[in-house]
PDB file of C-alpha atoms in Angstrom:
ATOM      1  CA  UNK R   1      53.836  23.255  68.158  1.00  0.00           C
ATOM      2  CA  UNK R   2      51.314  24.870  65.825  1.00  0.00           C
ATOM      3  CA  UNK R   3      50.644  28.571  66.322  1.00  0.00           C
ATOM      4  CA  UNK R   4      47.166  29.730  65.371  1.00  0.00           C
ATOM      5  CA  UNK R   5      46.051  33.306  64.730  1.00  0.00           C
ATOM      6  CA  UNK R   6      42.625  34.264  66.041  1.00  0.00           C
ATOM      7  CA  UNK R   7      40.848  37.358  64.673  1.00  0.00           C
ATOM      8  CA  UNK R   8      38.001  39.424  66.104  1.00  0.00           C
ATOM      9  CA  UNK R   9      36.443  39.607  62.639  1.00  0.00           C
ATOM     10  CA  UNK R  10      34.454  36.371  62.065  1.00  0.00           C
ATOM     11  CA  UNK R  11      34.848  36.572  58.276  1.00  0.00           C
ATOM     12  CA  UNK R  12      38.621  36.251  58.593  1.00  0.00           C
ATOM     13  CA  UNK R  13      38.898  33.986  61.619  1.00  0.00           C
ATOM     14  CA  UNK R  14      39.750  30.387  60.721  1.00  0.00           C
ATOM     15  CA  UNK R  15      40.955  29.456  64.200  1.00  0.00           C
ATOM     16  CA  UNK R  16      38.062  27.065  64.927  1.00  0.00           C
ATOM     17  CA  UNK R  17      38.909  24.954  61.874  1.00  0.00           C
ATOM     18  CA  UNK R  18      42.633  25.074  62.721  1.00  0.00           C
ATOM     19  CA  UNK R  19      41.918  24.008  66.314  1.00  0.00           C
ATOM     20  CA  UNK R  20      39.731  21.163  65.091  1.00  0.00           C
ATOM     21  CA  UNK R  21      42.479  19.943  62.762  1.00  0.00           C
ATOM     22  CA  UNK R  22      45.056  20.091  65.561  1.00  0.00           C
ATOM     23  CA  UNK R  23      42.806  18.063  67.847  1.00  0.00           C
ATOM     24  CA  UNK R  24      42.173  15.462  65.142  1.00  0.00           C
ATOM     25  CA  UNK R  25      45.876  14.881  64.580  1.00  0.00           C
ATOM     26  CA  UNK R  26      46.847  15.082  68.249  1.00  0.00           C
ATOM     27  CA  UNK R  27      48.650  18.427  68.357  1.00  0.00           C
ATOM     28  CA  UNK R  28      48.427  21.018  71.129  1.00  0.00           C
ATOM     29  CA  UNK R  29      48.335  24.436  69.452  1.00  0.00           C
ATOM     30  CA  UNK R  30      49.064  27.847  70.908  1.00  0.00           C
ATOM     31  CA  UNK R  31      46.387  30.374  69.938  1.00  0.00           C
ATOM     32  CA  UNK R  32      47.186  34.081  69.688  1.00  0.00           C
ATOM     33  CA  UNK R  33      44.771  36.952  69.229  1.00  0.00           C
ATOM     34  CA  UNK R  34      46.265  39.041  66.436  1.00  0.00           C
ATOM     35  CA  UNK R  35      43.931  42.020  66.449  1.00  0.00           C
ATOM     36  CA  UNK R  36      46.002  45.101  67.308  1.00  0.00           C
ATOM     37  CA  UNK R  37      44.615  47.963  69.313  1.00  0.00           C
ATOM     38  CA  UNK R  38      44.128  51.134  67.279  1.00  0.00           C
ATOM     39  CA  UNK R  39      46.858  53.048  69.092  1.00  0.00           C
ATOM     40  CA  UNK R  40      49.605  50.659  67.993  1.00  0.00           C
ATOM     41  CA  UNK R  41      48.635  50.391  64.292  1.00  0.00           C
ATOM     42  CA  UNK R  42      50.763  53.334  63.007  1.00  0.00           C
ATOM     43  CA  UNK R  43      53.879  51.994  64.750  1.00  0.00           C
ATOM     44  CA  UNK R  44      53.184  48.478  63.439  1.00  0.00           C
ATOM     45  CA  UNK R  45      52.937  49.724  59.860  1.00  0.00           C
ATOM     46  CA  UNK R  46      56.153  51.665  60.303  1.00  0.00           C
ATOM     47  CA  UNK R  47      57.895  48.467  61.454  1.00  0.00           C
ATOM     48  CA  UNK R  48      56.437  46.488  58.544  1.00  0.00           C
ATOM     49  CA  UNK R  49      57.676  49.050  56.018  1.00  0.00           C
ATOM     50  CA  UNK R  50      61.102  49.140  57.680  1.00  0.00           C
ATOM     51  CA  UNK R  51      61.513  45.362  57.784  1.00  0.00           C
ATOM     52  CA  UNK R  52      59.883  44.770  54.402  1.00  0.00           C
ATOM     53  CA  UNK R  53      62.338  47.174  52.772  1.00  0.00           C
ATOM     54  CA  UNK R  54      60.085  47.356  49.714  1.00  0.00           C
ATOM     55  CA  UNK R  55      56.548  48.493  48.880  1.00  0.00           C
ATOM     56  CA  UNK R  56      54.086  45.831  49.937  1.00  0.00           C
ATOM     57  CA  UNK R  57      50.373  45.468  49.239  1.00  0.00           C
ATOM     58  CA  UNK R  58      49.710  42.226  51.116  1.00  0.00           C
ATOM     59  CA  UNK R  59      46.743  42.513  53.466  1.00  0.00           C
ATOM     60  CA  UNK R  60      47.980  39.537  55.476  1.00  0.00           C
ATOM     61  CA  UNK R  61      51.331  41.175  56.298  1.00  0.00           C
ATOM     62  CA  UNK R  62      50.093  42.751  59.526  1.00  0.00           C
ATOM     63  CA  UNK R  63      48.450  39.642  61.030  1.00  0.00           C
ATOM     64  CA  UNK R  64      51.393  37.456  59.968  1.00  0.00           C
ATOM     65  CA  UNK R  65      53.761  39.914  61.639  1.00  0.00           C
ATOM     66  CA  UNK R  66      51.653  39.933  64.819  1.00  0.00           C
ATOM     67  CA  UNK R  67      51.561  36.129  64.886  1.00  0.00           C
ATOM     68  CA  UNK R  68      55.332  35.932  64.324  1.00  0.00           C
ATOM     69  CA  UNK R  69      55.932  38.462  67.087  1.00  0.00           C
ATOM     70  CA  UNK R  70      53.788  36.427  69.477  1.00  0.00           C
ATOM     71  CA  UNK R  71      55.381  33.120  68.442  1.00  0.00           C
ATOM     72  CA  UNK R  72      58.863  34.608  68.984  1.00  0.00           C
ATOM     73  CA  UNK R  73      58.101  34.629  72.706  1.00  0.00           C
ATOM     74  CA  UNK R  74      57.941  30.815  72.549  1.00  0.00           C
ATOM     75  CA  UNK R  75      60.353  29.716  69.796  1.00  0.00           C
ATOM     76  CA  UNK R  76      63.176  31.018  67.602  1.00  0.00           C
ATOM     77  CA  UNK R  77      62.215  29.473  64.233  1.00  0.00           C
ATOM     78  CA  UNK R  78      58.755  29.092  62.699  1.00  0.00           C
ATOM     79  CA  UNK R  79      57.755  27.428  59.439  1.00  0.00           C
ATOM     80  CA  UNK R  80      54.813  29.254  57.903  1.00  0.00           C
ATOM     81  CA  UNK R  81      51.839  27.761  56.126  1.00  0.00           C
ATOM     82  CA  UNK R  82      51.216  31.094  54.401  1.00  0.00           C
ATOM     83  CA  UNK R  83      50.367  30.547  50.741  1.00  0.00           C
ATOM     84  CA  UNK R  84      48.522  27.247  51.177  1.00  0.00           C
ATOM     85  CA  UNK R  85      45.252  28.758  49.950  1.00  0.00           C
ATOM     86  CA  UNK R  86      46.903  29.806  46.709  1.00  0.00           C
ATOM     87  CA  UNK R  87      48.566  26.430  46.251  1.00  0.00           C
ATOM     88  CA  UNK R  88      45.470  24.357  46.985  1.00  0.00           C
ATOM     89  CA  UNK R  89      42.828  26.702  45.508  1.00  0.00           C
ATOM     90  CA  UNK R  90      41.174  27.442  48.822  1.00  0.00           C
ATOM     91  CA  UNK R  91      39.647  30.817  48.018  1.00  0.00           C
ATOM     92  CA  UNK R  92      35.989  31.084  46.960  1.00  0.00           C
ATOM     93  CA  UNK R  93      37.030  33.419  44.139  1.00  0.00           C
ATOM     94  CA  UNK R  94      38.956  30.544  42.499  1.00  0.00           C
ATOM     95  CA  UNK R  95      35.794  28.440  42.389  1.00  0.00           C
ATOM     96  CA  UNK R  96      33.722  31.393  41.149  1.00  0.00           C
ATOM     97  CA  UNK R  97      36.235  32.056  38.363  1.00  0.00           C
ATOM     98  CA  UNK R  98      36.182  28.389  37.326  1.00  0.00           C
ATOM     99  CA  UNK R  99      32.381  28.427  37.176  1.00  0.00           C
ATOM    100  CA  UNK R 100      32.280  31.753  35.313  1.00  0.00           C
ATOM    101  CA  UNK R 101      34.631  30.402  32.634  1.00  0.00           C
ATOM    102  CA  UNK R 102      32.067  27.686  31.826  1.00  0.00           C
ATOM    103  CA  UNK R 103      29.356  30.244  31.066  1.00  0.00           C
ATOM    104  CA  UNK R 104      29.287  31.130  27.358  1.00  0.00           C
ATOM    105  CA  UNK R 105      30.488  34.649  26.536  1.00  0.00           C
ATOM    106  CA  UNK R 106      27.106  35.868  25.157  1.00  0.00           C
ATOM    107  CA  UNK R 107      25.386  34.797  28.383  1.00  0.00           C
ATOM    108  CA  UNK R 108      28.062  36.570  30.467  1.00  0.00           C
ATOM    109  CA  UNK R 109      27.530  39.764  28.462  1.00  0.00           C
ATOM    110  CA  UNK R 110      23.777  39.538  28.957  1.00  0.00           C
ATOM    111  CA  UNK R 111      24.227  39.033  32.720  1.00  0.00           C
ATOM    112  CA  UNK R 112      26.632  41.995  32.891  1.00  0.00           C
ATOM    113  CA  UNK R 113      24.147  44.198  31.039  1.00  0.00           C
ATOM    114  CA  UNK R 114      21.325  43.128  33.377  1.00  0.00           C
ATOM    115  CA  UNK R 115      23.324  43.748  36.569  1.00  0.00           C
ATOM    116  CA  UNK R 116      22.404  47.477  36.884  1.00  0.00           C
ATOM    117  CA  UNK R 117      18.707  46.602  36.551  1.00  0.00           C
ATOM    118  CA  UNK R 118      18.966  43.923  39.224  1.00  0.00           C
ATOM    119  CA  UNK R 119      20.795  46.352  41.524  1.00  0.00           C
ATOM    120  CA  UNK R 120      17.848  48.775  41.345  1.00  0.00           C
TER     121      UNK R 120
END
């Protein structure tokens, strides 16, 4: 059974695409809202630090924890797809970096120098 995280923030929510994929391949997913209420955030971070046992600067740690907590109500073991974007180059910044590398260095310097003027 696939477990899908749904976010209140549209820029981070990929649940529609995940649901579409599940439907196309004949799977029935379980969708969880993983947006915590403000009152529980300090306690959640305390739990993350405790269980992480090391400093962590991963912005996805909280939603992954919330999804795992919700999934634990249904199953005992979950295989995560976390890291697929890195493996398959799914972030827009990867494409932007690839394009930027094709621009000659003098042109990049000229664009960087012009940026403050464009911002005005």
